[in-house]
């Protein structure tokens, strides 16, 4: 039986997770994964034998913004290419064994540490390991299937995210600014009251409210960044072209 304190913490977490945006995102991801699985057997050659990589490609490309979907999808494919190339180099000199696995994973982690790789860094050692262990007997055919199915899944995920209610995170702008305005107004009123009191002033809340102002300022900045990112490559931003510049401009005034 869940105690009341734990239930009190659980319910807000559930409300935060089960939002309209999250449910729509989950539905889009599920539909894209199902579509990728349906298309996977239609891929040419040996790729049809590895359909499970297509939904995996969907998962790596589905992100809360269209721009992030494109970025992470392409970075993941770059990581696959690097990992596969490294695995090919290792398989030319040794069969899969403990030493070979250690080498490809270690080299993959090192290569993944190169700057500006982003999501690719996670896929370099993973792709190398899969090619070495699962595709050693037919490394060329397995690598072709792996990349093709993942690329198809990435394309499907991006297409669904771009075409079906592409996320445009503007609804948080006004509430974030309102919270910051209220906190700032209260701070100024308290400071004005403190100026008329004897020293040390009895009205000292203003001196300890820096944390609240920092939080509301951070909320505004986060909202601005999310709105700008969601508008990139988003077809809905063109349909809302009349409001979007005003929304972002109003938000930017509080982002300084």
mmCIF file with all atom_site columns, N, CA and C in Angstrom, residues 174-243:
data_model
loop_
_atom_site.group_PDB
_atom_site.id
_atom_site.type_symbol
_atom_site.label_atom_id
_atom_site.label_alt_id
_atom_site.label_comp_id
_atom_site.label_asym_id
_atom_site.label_entity_id
_atom_site.label_seq_id
_atom_site.pdbx_PDB_ins_code
_atom_site.Cartn_x
_atom_site.Cartn_y
_atom_site.Cartn_z
_atom_site.occupancy
_atom_site.B_iso_or_equiv
_atom_site.pdbx_formal_charge
_atom_site.auth_seq_id
_atom_site.auth_comp_id
_atom_site.auth_asym_id
_atom_site.auth_atom_id
_atom_site.pdbx_PDB_model_num
ATOM 1   N N  . UNK A 1 174 ? 3.798  32.807 -22.248 1.00 0.00 ? 174 UNK A N  1
ATOM 2   C CA . UNK A 1 174 ? 3.066  33.760 -21.408 1.00 0.00 ? 174 UNK A CA 1
ATOM 3   C C  . UNK A 1 174 ? 3.091  33.391 -19.923 1.00 0.00 ? 174 UNK A C  1
ATOM 4   N N  . UNK A 1 175 ? 2.836  32.122 -19.546 1.00 0.00 ? 175 UNK A N  1
ATOM 5   C CA . UNK A 1 175 ? 2.907  31.795 -18.118 1.00 0.00 ? 175 UNK A CA 1
ATOM 6   C C  . UNK A 1 175 ? 4.284  32.037 -17.509 1.00 0.00 ? 175 UNK A C  1
ATOM 7   N N  . UNK A 1 176 ? 5.365  31.731 -18.261 1.00 0.00 ? 176 UNK A N  1
ATOM 8   C CA . UNK A 1 176 ? 6.711  31.941 -17.723 1.00 0.00 ? 176 UNK A CA 1
ATOM 9   C C  . UNK A 1 176 ? 6.979  33.425 -17.493 1.00 0.00 ? 176 UNK A C  1
ATOM 10  N N  . UNK A 1 177 ? 6.572  34.253 -18.456 1.00 0.00 ? 177 UNK A N  1
ATOM 11  C CA . UNK A 1 177 ? 6.765  35.695 -18.295 1.00 0.00 ? 177 UNK A CA 1
ATOM 12  C C  . UNK A 1 177 ? 5.920  36.231 -17.144 1.00 0.00 ? 177 UNK A C  1
ATOM 13  N N  . UNK A 1 178 ? 4.680  35.756 -17.031 1.00 0.00 ? 178 UNK A N  1
ATOM 14  C CA . UNK A 1 178 ? 3.803  36.207 -15.934 1.00 0.00 ? 178 UNK A CA 1
ATOM 15  C C  . UNK A 1 178 ? 4.411  35.885 -14.580 1.00 0.00 ? 178 UNK A C  1
ATOM 16  N N  . UNK A 1 179 ? 4.945  34.671 -14.425 1.00 0.00 ? 179 UNK A N  1
ATOM 17  C CA . UNK A 1 179 ? 5.555  34.295 -13.140 1.00 0.00 ? 179 UNK A CA 1
ATOM 18  C C  . UNK A 1 179 ? 6.748  35.188 -12.832 1.00 0.00 ? 179 UNK A C  1
ATOM 19  N N  . UNK A 1 180 ? 7.553  35.480 -13.845 1.00 0.00 ? 180 UNK A N  1
ATOM 20  C CA . UNK A 1 180 ? 8.710  36.340 -13.623 1.00 0.00 ? 180 UNK A CA 1
ATOM 21  C C  . UNK A 1 180 ? 8.279  37.771 -13.298 1.00 0.00 ? 180 UNK A C  1
ATOM 22  N N  . UNK A 1 181 ? 7.246  38.261 -13.964 1.00 0.00 ? 181 UNK A N  1
ATOM 23  C CA . UNK A 1 181 ? 6.753  39.607 -13.679 1.00 0.00 ? 181 UNK A CA 1
ATOM 24  C C  . UNK A 1 181 ? 6.230  39.718 -12.252 1.00 0.00 ? 181 UNK A C  1
ATOM 25  N N  . UNK A 1 182 ? 5.483  38.700 -11.817 1.00 0.00 ? 182 UNK A N  1
ATOM 26  C CA . UNK A 1 182 ? 4.946  38.737 -10.447 1.00 0.00 ? 182 UNK A CA 1
ATOM 27  C C  . UNK A 1 182 ? 6.068  38.713 -9.417  1.00 0.00 ? 182 UNK A C  1
ATOM 28  N N  . UNK A 1 183 ? 7.070  37.846 -9.642  1.00 0.00 ? 183 UNK A N  1
ATOM 29  C CA . UNK A 1 183 ? 8.189  37.778 -8.696  1.00 0.00 ? 183 UNK A CA 1
ATOM 30  C C  . UNK A 1 183 ? 8.971  39.083 -8.673  1.00 0.00 ? 183 UNK A C  1
ATOM 31  N N  . UNK A 1 184 ? 9.176  39.670 -9.852  1.00 0.00 ? 184 UNK A N  1
ATOM 32  C CA . UNK A 1 184 ? 9.926  40.916 -9.921  1.00 0.00 ? 184 UNK A CA 1
ATOM 33  C C  . UNK A 1 184 ? 9.144  42.072 -9.300  1.00 0.00 ? 184 UNK A C  1
ATOM 34  N N  . UNK A 1 185 ? 7.834  42.126 -9.543  1.00 0.00 ? 185 UNK A N  1
ATOM 35  C CA . UNK A 1 185 ? 7.009  43.187 -8.956  1.00 0.00 ? 185 UNK A CA 1
ATOM 36  C C  . UNK A 1 185 ? 6.998  43.095 -7.436  1.00 0.00 ? 185 UNK A C  1
ATOM 37  N N  . UNK A 1 186 ? 6.877  41.886 -6.927  1.00 0.00 ? 186 UNK A N  1
ATOM 38  C CA . UNK A 1 186 ? 6.878  41.703 -5.481  1.00 0.00 ? 186 UNK A CA 1
ATOM 39  C C  . UNK A 1 186 ? 8.220  42.113 -4.886  1.00 0.00 ? 186 UNK A C  1
ATOM 40  N N  . UNK A 1 187 ? 9.299  41.790 -5.598  1.00 0.00 ? 187 UNK A N  1
ATOM 41  C CA . UNK A 1 187 ? 10.629 42.179 -5.123  1.00 0.00 ? 187 UNK A CA 1
ATOM 42  C C  . UNK A 1 187 ? 10.757 43.698 -5.067  1.00 0.00 ? 187 UNK A C  1
ATOM 43  N N  . UNK A 1 188 ? 10.293 44.389 -6.093  1.00 0.00 ? 188 UNK A N  1
ATOM 44  C CA . UNK A 1 188 ? 10.406 45.846 -6.123  1.00 0.00 ? 188 UNK A CA 1
ATOM 45  C C  . UNK A 1 188 ? 9.545  46.491 -5.035  1.00 0.00 ? 188 UNK A C  1
ATOM 46  N N  . UNK A 1 189 ? 8.348  45.948 -4.812  1.00 0.00 ? 189 UNK A N  1
ATOM 47  C CA . UNK A 1 189 ? 7.485  46.497 -3.748  1.00 0.00 ? 189 UNK A CA 1
ATOM 48  C C  . UNK A 1 189 ? 8.139  46.324 -2.387  1.00 0.00 ? 189 UNK A C  1
ATOM 49  N N  . UNK A 1 190 ? 8.719  45.156 -2.151  1.00 0.00 ? 190 UNK A N  1
ATOM 50  C CA . UNK A 1 190 ? 9.359  44.910 -0.860  1.00 0.00 ? 190 UNK A CA 1
ATOM 51  C C  . UNK A 1 190 ? 10.591 45.802 -0.673  1.00 0.00 ? 190 UNK A C  1
ATOM 52  N N  . UNK A 1 191 ? 11.333 46.019 -1.733  1.00 0.00 ? 191 UNK A N  1
ATOM 53  C CA . UNK A 1 191 ? 12.496 46.891 -1.641  1.00 0.00 ? 191 UNK A CA 1
ATOM 54  C C  . UNK A 1 191 ? 12.080 48.333 -1.361  1.00 0.00 ? 191 UNK A C  1
ATOM 55  N N  . UNK A 1 192 ? 10.983 48.761 -2.005  1.00 0.00 ? 192 UNK A N  1
ATOM 56  C CA . UNK A 1 192 ? 10.489 50.115 -1.757  1.00 0.00 ? 192 UNK A CA 1
ATOM 57  C C  . UNK A 1 192 ? 10.042 50.272 -0.308  1.00 0.00 ? 192 UNK A C  1
ATOM 58  N N  . UNK A 1 193 ? 9.379  49.236 0.222   1.00 0.00 ? 193 UNK A N  1
ATOM 59  C CA . UNK A 1 193 ? 8.948  49.288 1.620   1.00 0.00 ? 193 UNK A CA 1
ATOM 60  C C  . UNK A 1 193 ? 10.146 49.330 2.557   1.00 0.00 ? 193 UNK A C  1
ATOM 61  N N  . UNK A 1 194 ? 11.180 48.570 2.206   1.00 0.00 ? 194 UNK A N  1
ATOM 62  C CA . UNK A 1 194 ? 12.365 48.532 3.060   1.00 0.00 ? 194 UNK A CA 1
ATOM 63  C C  . UNK A 1 194 ? 13.081 49.877 3.099   1.00 0.00 ? 194 UNK A C  1
ATOM 64  N N  . UNK A 1 195 ? 12.981 50.647 2.030   1.00 0.00 ? 195 UNK A N  1
ATOM 65  C CA . UNK A 1 195 ? 13.648 51.951 1.972   1.00 0.00 ? 195 UNK A CA 1
ATOM 66  C C  . UNK A 1 195 ? 13.034 52.959 2.941   1.00 0.00 ? 195 UNK A C  1
ATOM 67  N N  . UNK A 1 196 ? 11.769 52.769 3.301   1.00 0.00 ? 196 UNK A N  1
ATOM 68  C CA . UNK A 1 196 ? 11.086 53.706 4.203   1.00 0.00 ? 196 UNK A CA 1
ATOM 69  C C  . UNK A 1 196 ? 11.147 53.268 5.656   1.00 0.00 ? 196 UNK A C  1
ATOM 70  N N  . UNK A 1 197 ? 11.715 52.131 5.936   1.00 0.00 ? 197 UNK A N  1
ATOM 71  C CA . UNK A 1 197 ? 11.775 51.611 7.290   1.00 0.00 ? 197 UNK A CA 1
ATOM 72  C C  . UNK A 1 197 ? 13.098 51.986 7.940   1.00 0.00 ? 197 UNK A C  1
ATOM 73  N N  . UNK A 1 198 ? 13.117 51.895 9.250   1.00 0.00 ? 198 UNK A N  1
ATOM 74  C CA . UNK A 1 198 ? 14.359 52.140 9.983   1.00 0.00 ? 198 UNK A CA 1
ATOM 75  C C  . UNK A 1 198 ? 15.351 51.007 9.706   1.00 0.00 ? 198 UNK A C  1
ATOM 76  N N  . UNK A 1 199 ? 16.601 51.300 9.876   1.00 0.00 ? 199 UNK A N  1
ATOM 77  C CA . UNK A 1 199 ? 17.626 50.281 9.597   1.00 0.00 ? 199 UNK A CA 1
ATOM 78  C C  . UNK A 1 199 ? 18.066 49.596 10.875  1.00 0.00 ? 199 UNK A C  1
ATOM 79  N N  . UNK A 1 200 ? 18.166 48.256 10.887  1.00 0.00 ? 200 UNK A N  1
ATOM 80  C CA . UNK A 1 200 ? 17.881 47.365 9.765   1.00 0.00 ? 200 UNK A CA 1
ATOM 81  C C  . UNK A 1 200 ? 16.379 47.259 9.516   1.00 0.00 ? 200 UNK A C  1
ATOM 82  N N  . UNK A 1 201 ? 15.945 47.171 8.289   1.00 0.00 ? 201 UNK A N  1
ATOM 83  C CA . UNK A 1 201 ? 14.513 47.175 7.980   1.00 0.00 ? 201 UNK A CA 1
ATOM 84  C C  . UNK A 1 201 ? 13.827 45.928 8.507   1.00 0.00 ? 201 UNK A C  1
ATOM 85  N N  . UNK A 1 202 ? 12.554 46.118 8.873   1.00 0.00 ? 202 UNK A N  1
ATOM 86  C CA . UNK A 1 202 ? 11.762 44.974 9.314   1.00 0.00 ? 202 UNK A CA 1
ATOM 87  C C  . UNK A 1 202 ? 11.311 44.123 8.125   1.00 0.00 ? 202 UNK A C  1
ATOM 88  N N  . UNK A 1 203 ? 11.258 44.742 6.942   1.00 0.00 ? 203 UNK A N  1
ATOM 89  C CA . UNK A 1 203 ? 10.758 44.072 5.744   1.00 0.00 ? 203 UNK A CA 1
ATOM 90  C C  . UNK A 1 203 ? 11.946 43.540 4.949   1.00 0.00 ? 203 UNK A C  1
ATOM 91  N N  . UNK A 1 204 ? 12.400 42.323 5.280   1.00 0.00 ? 204 UNK A N  1
ATOM 92  C CA . UNK A 1 204 ? 13.651 41.819 4.722   1.00 0.00 ? 204 UNK A CA 1
ATOM 93  C C  . UNK A 1 204 ? 13.451 40.698 3.704   1.00 0.00 ? 204 UNK A C  1
ATOM 94  N N  . UNK A 1 205 ? 12.180 40.409 3.334   1.00 0.00 ? 205 UNK A N  1
ATOM 95  C CA . UNK A 1 205 ? 11.964 39.315 2.385   1.00 0.00 ? 205 UNK A CA 1
ATOM 96  C C  . UNK A 1 205 ? 12.692 39.544 1.072   1.00 0.00 ? 205 UNK A C  1
ATOM 97  N N  . UNK A 1 206 ? 12.774 40.838 0.656   1.00 0.00 ? 206 UNK A N  1
ATOM 98  C CA . UNK A 1 206 ? 13.410 41.142 -0.625  1.00 0.00 ? 206 UNK A CA 1
ATOM 99  C C  . UNK A 1 206 ? 14.862 40.697 -0.678  1.00 0.00 ? 206 UNK A C  1
ATOM 100 N N  . UNK A 1 207 ? 15.512 40.676 0.471   1.00 0.00 ? 207 UNK A N  1
ATOM 101 C CA . UNK A 1 207 ? 16.934 40.323 0.504   1.00 0.00 ? 207 UNK A CA 1
ATOM 102 C C  . UNK A 1 207 ? 17.162 38.825 0.333   1.00 0.00 ? 207 UNK A C  1
ATOM 103 N N  . UNK A 1 208 ? 16.130 38.026 0.553   1.00 0.00 ? 208 UNK A N  1
ATOM 104 C CA . UNK A 1 208 ? 16.280 36.572 0.463   1.00 0.00 ? 208 UNK A CA 1
ATOM 105 C C  . UNK A 1 208 ? 15.491 35.973 -0.694  1.00 0.00 ? 208 UNK A C  1
ATOM 106 N N  . UNK A 1 209 ? 15.042 36.820 -1.630  1.00 0.00 ? 209 UNK A N  1
ATOM 107 C CA . UNK A 1 209 ? 14.226 36.309 -2.728  1.00 0.00 ? 209 UNK A CA 1
ATOM 108 C C  . UNK A 1 209 ? 15.042 36.110 -4.002  1.00 0.00 ? 209 UNK A C  1
ATOM 109 N N  . UNK A 1 210 ? 16.341 36.167 -3.932  1.00 0.00 ? 210 UNK A N  1
ATOM 110 C CA . UNK A 1 210 ? 17.157 36.010 -5.134  1.00 0.00 ? 210 UNK A CA 1
ATOM 111 C C  . UNK A 1 210 ? 16.969 34.633 -5.768  1.00 0.00 ? 210 UNK A C  1
ATOM 112 N N  . UNK A 1 211 ? 16.726 33.626 -4.933  1.00 0.00 ? 211 UNK A N  1
ATOM 113 C CA . UNK A 1 211 ? 16.516 32.284 -5.470  1.00 0.00 ? 211 UNK A CA 1
ATOM 114 C C  . UNK A 1 211 ? 15.276 32.193 -6.332  1.00 0.00 ? 211 UNK A C  1
ATOM 115 N N  . UNK A 1 212 ? 14.189 32.819 -5.891  1.00 0.00 ? 212 UNK A N  1
ATOM 116 C CA . UNK A 1 212 ? 12.948 32.796 -6.668  1.00 0.00 ? 212 UNK A CA 1
ATOM 117 C C  . UNK A 1 212 ? 13.124 33.535 -7.984  1.00 0.00 ? 212 UNK A C  1
ATOM 118 N N  . UNK A 1 213 ? 13.778 34.699 -7.944  1.00 0.00 ? 213 UNK A N  1
ATOM 119 C CA . UNK A 1 213 ? 14.015 35.446 -9.174  1.00 0.00 ? 213 UNK A CA 1
ATOM 120 C C  . UNK A 1 213 ? 14.916 34.668 -10.130 1.00 0.00 ? 213 UNK A C  1
ATOM 121 N N  . UNK A 1 214 ? 15.901 33.981 -9.590  1.00 0.00 ? 214 UNK A N  1
ATOM 122 C CA . UNK A 1 214 ? 16.778 33.179 -10.448 1.00 0.00 ? 214 UNK A CA 1
ATOM 123 C C  . UNK A 1 214 ? 15.996 32.053 -11.111 1.00 0.00 ? 214 UNK A C  1
ATOM 124 N N  . UNK A 1 215 ? 15.081 31.421 -10.354 1.00 0.00 ? 215 UNK A N  1
ATOM 125 C CA . UNK A 1 215 ? 14.291 30.334 -10.930 1.00 0.00 ? 215 UNK A CA 1
ATOM 126 C C  . UNK A 1 215 ? 13.367 30.835 -12.025 1.00 0.00 ? 215 UNK A C  1
ATOM 127 N N  . UNK A 1 216 ? 12.681 31.954 -11.787 1.00 0.00 ? 216 UNK A N  1
ATOM 128 C CA . UNK A 1 216 ? 11.760 32.451 -12.808 1.00 0.00 ? 216 UNK A CA 1
ATOM 129 C C  . UNK A 1 216 ? 12.520 32.938 -14.040 1.00 0.00 ? 216 UNK A C  1
ATOM 130 N N  . UNK A 1 217 ? 13.694 33.527 -13.836 1.00 0.00 ? 217 UNK A N  1
ATOM 131 C CA . UNK A 1 217 ? 14.510 33.938 -14.979 1.00 0.00 ? 217 UNK A CA 1
ATOM 132 C C  . UNK A 1 217 ? 14.953 32.732 -15.798 1.00 0.00 ? 217 UNK A C  1
ATOM 133 N N  . UNK A 1 218 ? 15.359 31.671 -15.093 1.00 0.00 ? 218 UNK A N  1
ATOM 134 C CA . UNK A 1 218 ? 15.763 30.445 -15.789 1.00 0.00 ? 218 UNK A CA 1
ATOM 135 C C  . UNK A 1 218 ? 14.589 29.848 -16.551 1.00 0.00 ? 218 UNK A C  1
ATOM 136 N N  . UNK A 1 219 ? 13.396 29.891 -15.949 1.00 0.00 ? 219 UNK A N  1
ATOM 137 C CA . UNK A 1 219 ? 12.210 29.376 -16.635 1.00 0.00 ? 219 UNK A CA 1
ATOM 138 C C  . UNK A 1 219 ? 11.950 30.132 -17.930 1.00 0.00 ? 219 UNK A C  1
ATOM 139 N N  . UNK A 1 220 ? 12.094 31.454 -17.888 1.00 0.00 ? 220 UNK A N  1
ATOM 140 C CA . UNK A 1 220 ? 11.874 32.256 -19.100 1.00 0.00 ? 220 UNK A CA 1
ATOM 141 C C  . UNK A 1 220 ? 12.900 31.893 -20.162 1.00 0.00 ? 220 UNK A C  1
ATOM 142 N N  . UNK A 1 221 ? 14.166 31.795 -19.768 1.00 0.00 ? 221 UNK A N  1
ATOM 143 C CA . UNK A 1 221 ? 15.203 31.457 -20.739 1.00 0.00 ? 221 UNK A CA 1
ATOM 144 C C  . UNK A 1 221 ? 14.968 30.075 -21.342 1.00 0.00 ? 221 UNK A C  1
ATOM 145 N N  . UNK A 1 222 ? 14.585 29.115 -20.515 1.00 0.00 ? 222 UNK A N  1
ATOM 146 C CA . UNK A 1 222 ? 14.307 27.772 -21.015 1.00 0.00 ? 222 UNK A CA 1
ATOM 147 C C  . UNK A 1 222 ? 13.142 27.783 -21.988 1.00 0.00 ? 222 UNK A C  1
ATOM 148 N N  . UNK A 1 223 ? 12.116 28.565 -21.660 1.00 0.00 ? 223 UNK A N  1
ATOM 149 C CA . UNK A 1 223 ? 10.957 28.656 -22.533 1.00 0.00 ? 223 UNK A CA 1
ATOM 150 C C  . UNK A 1 223 ? 11.309 29.286 -23.869 1.00 0.00 ? 223 UNK A C  1
ATOM 151 N N  . UNK A 1 224 ? 12.133 30.331 -23.826 1.00 0.00 ? 224 UNK A N  1
ATOM 152 C CA . UNK A 1 224 ? 12.585 30.982 -25.058 1.00 0.00 ? 224 UNK A CA 1
ATOM 153 C C  . UNK A 1 224 ? 13.326 29.981 -25.940 1.00 0.00 ? 224 UNK A C  1
ATOM 154 N N  . UNK A 1 225 ? 14.249 29.253 -25.340 1.00 0.00 ? 225 UNK A N  1
ATOM 155 C CA . UNK A 1 225 ? 15.057 28.310 -26.109 1.00 0.00 ? 225 UNK A CA 1
ATOM 156 C C  . UNK A 1 225 ? 14.188 27.215 -26.707 1.00 0.00 ? 225 UNK A C  1
ATOM 157 N N  . UNK A 1 226 ? 13.250 26.686 -25.914 1.00 0.00 ? 226 UNK A N  1
ATOM 158 C CA . UNK A 1 226 ? 12.371 25.638 -26.420 1.00 0.00 ? 226 UNK A CA 1
ATOM 159 C C  . UNK A 1 226 ? 11.504 26.149 -27.562 1.00 0.00 ? 226 UNK A C  1
ATOM 160 N N  . UNK A 1 227 ? 11.000 27.383 -27.442 1.00 0.00 ? 227 UNK A N  1
ATOM 161 C CA . UNK A 1 227 ? 10.169 27.959 -28.502 1.00 0.00 ? 227 UNK A CA 1
ATOM 162 C C  . UNK A 1 227 ? 10.971 28.155 -29.784 1.00 0.00 ? 227 UNK A C  1
ATOM 163 N N  . UNK A 1 228 ? 12.179 28.671 -29.656 1.00 0.00 ? 228 UNK A N  1
ATOM 164 C CA . UNK A 1 228 ? 13.008 28.892 -30.845 1.00 0.00 ? 228 UNK A CA 1
ATOM 165 C C  . UNK A 1 228 ? 13.357 27.577 -31.530 1.00 0.00 ? 228 UNK A C  1
ATOM 166 N N  . UNK A 1 229 ? 13.733 26.571 -30.745 1.00 0.00 ? 229 UNK A N  1
ATOM 167 C CA . UNK A 1 229 ? 14.081 25.281 -31.330 1.00 0.00 ? 229 UNK A CA 1
ATOM 168 C C  . UNK A 1 229 ? 12.885 24.622 -31.997 1.00 0.00 ? 229 UNK A C  1
ATOM 169 N N  . UNK A 1 230 ? 11.722 24.725 -31.368 1.00 0.00 ? 230 UNK A N  1
ATOM 170 C CA . UNK A 1 230 ? 10.541 24.081 -31.937 1.00 0.00 ? 230 UNK A CA 1
ATOM 171 C C  . UNK A 1 230 ? 10.089 24.755 -33.222 1.00 0.00 ? 230 UNK A C  1
ATOM 172 N N  . UNK A 1 231 ? 10.450 26.023 -33.420 1.00 0.00 ? 231 UNK A N  1
ATOM 173 C CA . UNK A 1 231 ? 10.040 26.746 -34.629 1.00 0.00 ? 231 UNK A CA 1
ATOM 174 C C  . UNK A 1 231 ? 10.922 26.434 -35.831 1.00 0.00 ? 231 UNK A C  1
ATOM 175 N N  . UNK A 1 232 ? 12.121 25.900 -35.592 1.00 0.00 ? 232 UNK A N  1
ATOM 176 C CA . UNK A 1 232 ? 13.035 25.611 -36.695 1.00 0.00 ? 232 UNK A CA 1
ATOM 177 C C  . UNK A 1 232 ? 12.508 24.457 -37.541 1.00 0.00 ? 232 UNK A C  1
ATOM 178 N N  . UNK A 1 233 ? 12.462 24.664 -38.855 1.00 0.00 ? 233 UNK A N  1
ATOM 179 C CA . UNK A 1 233 ? 12.027 23.645 -39.819 1.00 0.00 ? 233 UNK A CA 1
ATOM 180 C C  . UNK A 1 233 ? 10.632 23.122 -39.524 1.00 0.00 ? 233 UNK A C  1
ATOM 181 N N  . UNK A 1 234 ? 9.835  23.928 -38.837 1.00 0.00 ? 234 UNK A N  1
ATOM 182 C CA . UNK A 1 234 ? 8.492  23.501 -38.437 1.00 0.00 ? 234 UNK A CA 1
ATOM 183 C C  . UNK A 1 234 ? 7.460  24.149 -39.358 1.00 0.00 ? 234 UNK A C  1
ATOM 184 N N  . UNK A 1 235 ? 6.690  23.359 -40.111 1.00 0.00 ? 235 UNK A N  1
ATOM 185 C CA . UNK A 1 235 ? 5.697  23.946 -41.008 1.00 0.00 ? 235 UNK A CA 1
ATOM 186 C C  . UNK A 1 235 ? 4.613  24.732 -40.280 1.00 0.00 ? 235 UNK A C  1
ATOM 187 N N  . UNK A 1 236 ? 4.348  24.388 -39.033 1.00 0.00 ? 236 UNK A N  1
ATOM 188 C CA . UNK A 1 236 ? 3.336  25.138 -38.278 1.00 0.00 ? 236 UNK A CA 1
ATOM 189 C C  . UNK A 1 236 ? 3.803  26.553 -37.950 1.00 0.00 ? 236 UNK A C  1
ATOM 190 N N  . UNK A 1 237 ? 5.128  26.767 -37.897 1.00 0.00 ? 237 UNK A N  1
ATOM 191 C CA . UNK A 1 237 ? 5.623  28.113 -37.613 1.00 0.00 ? 237 UNK A CA 1
ATOM 192 C C  . UNK A 1 237 ? 5.306  29.054 -38.769 1.00 0.00 ? 237 UNK A C  1
ATOM 193 N N  . UNK A 1 238 ? 5.201  28.528 -39.989 1.00 0.00 ? 238 UNK A N  1
ATOM 194 C CA . UNK A 1 238 ? 4.821  29.378 -41.121 1.00 0.00 ? 238 UNK A CA 1
ATOM 195 C C  . UNK A 1 238 ? 3.348  29.739 -41.055 1.00 0.00 ? 238 UNK A C  1
ATOM 196 N N  . UNK A 1 239 ? 2.530  28.801 -40.599 1.00 0.00 ? 239 UNK A N  1
ATOM 197 C CA . UNK A 1 239 ? 1.100  29.098 -40.488 1.00 0.00 ? 239 UNK A CA 1
ATOM 198 C C  . UNK A 1 239 ? 0.820  30.078 -39.365 1.00 0.00 ? 239 UNK A C  1
ATOM 199 N N  . UNK A 1 240 ? 1.717  30.149 -38.392 1.00 0.00 ? 240 UNK A N  1
ATOM 200 C CA . UNK A 1 240 ? 1.540  31.083 -37.277 1.00 0.00 ? 240 UNK A CA 1
ATOM 201 C C  . UNK A 1 240 ? 2.531  32.232 -37.369 1.00 0.00 ? 240 UNK A C  1
ATOM 202 N N  . UNK A 1 241 ? 2.910  32.557 -38.616 1.00 0.00 ? 241 UNK A N  1
ATOM 203 C CA . UNK A 1 241 ? 3.941  33.572 -38.824 1.00 0.00 ? 241 UNK A CA 1
ATOM 204 C C  . UNK A 1 241 ? 3.547  34.918 -38.240 1.00 0.00 ? 241 UNK A C  1
ATOM 205 N N  . UNK A 1 242 ? 2.247  35.200 -38.160 1.00 0.00 ? 242 UNK A N  1
ATOM 206 C CA . UNK A 1 242 ? 1.822  36.483 -37.619 1.00 0.00 ? 242 UNK A CA 1
ATOM 207 C C  . UNK A 1 242 ? 2.076  36.602 -36.130 1.00 0.00 ? 242 UNK A C  1
ATOM 208 N N  . UNK A 1 243 ? 1.924  35.516 -35.392 1.00 0.00 ? 243 UNK A N  1
ATOM 209 C CA . UNK A 1 243 ? 2.078  35.576 -33.938 1.00 0.00 ? 243 UNK A CA 1
ATOM 210 C C  . UNK A 1 243 ? 3.489  35.216 -33.482 1.00 0.00 ? 243 UNK A C  1
#
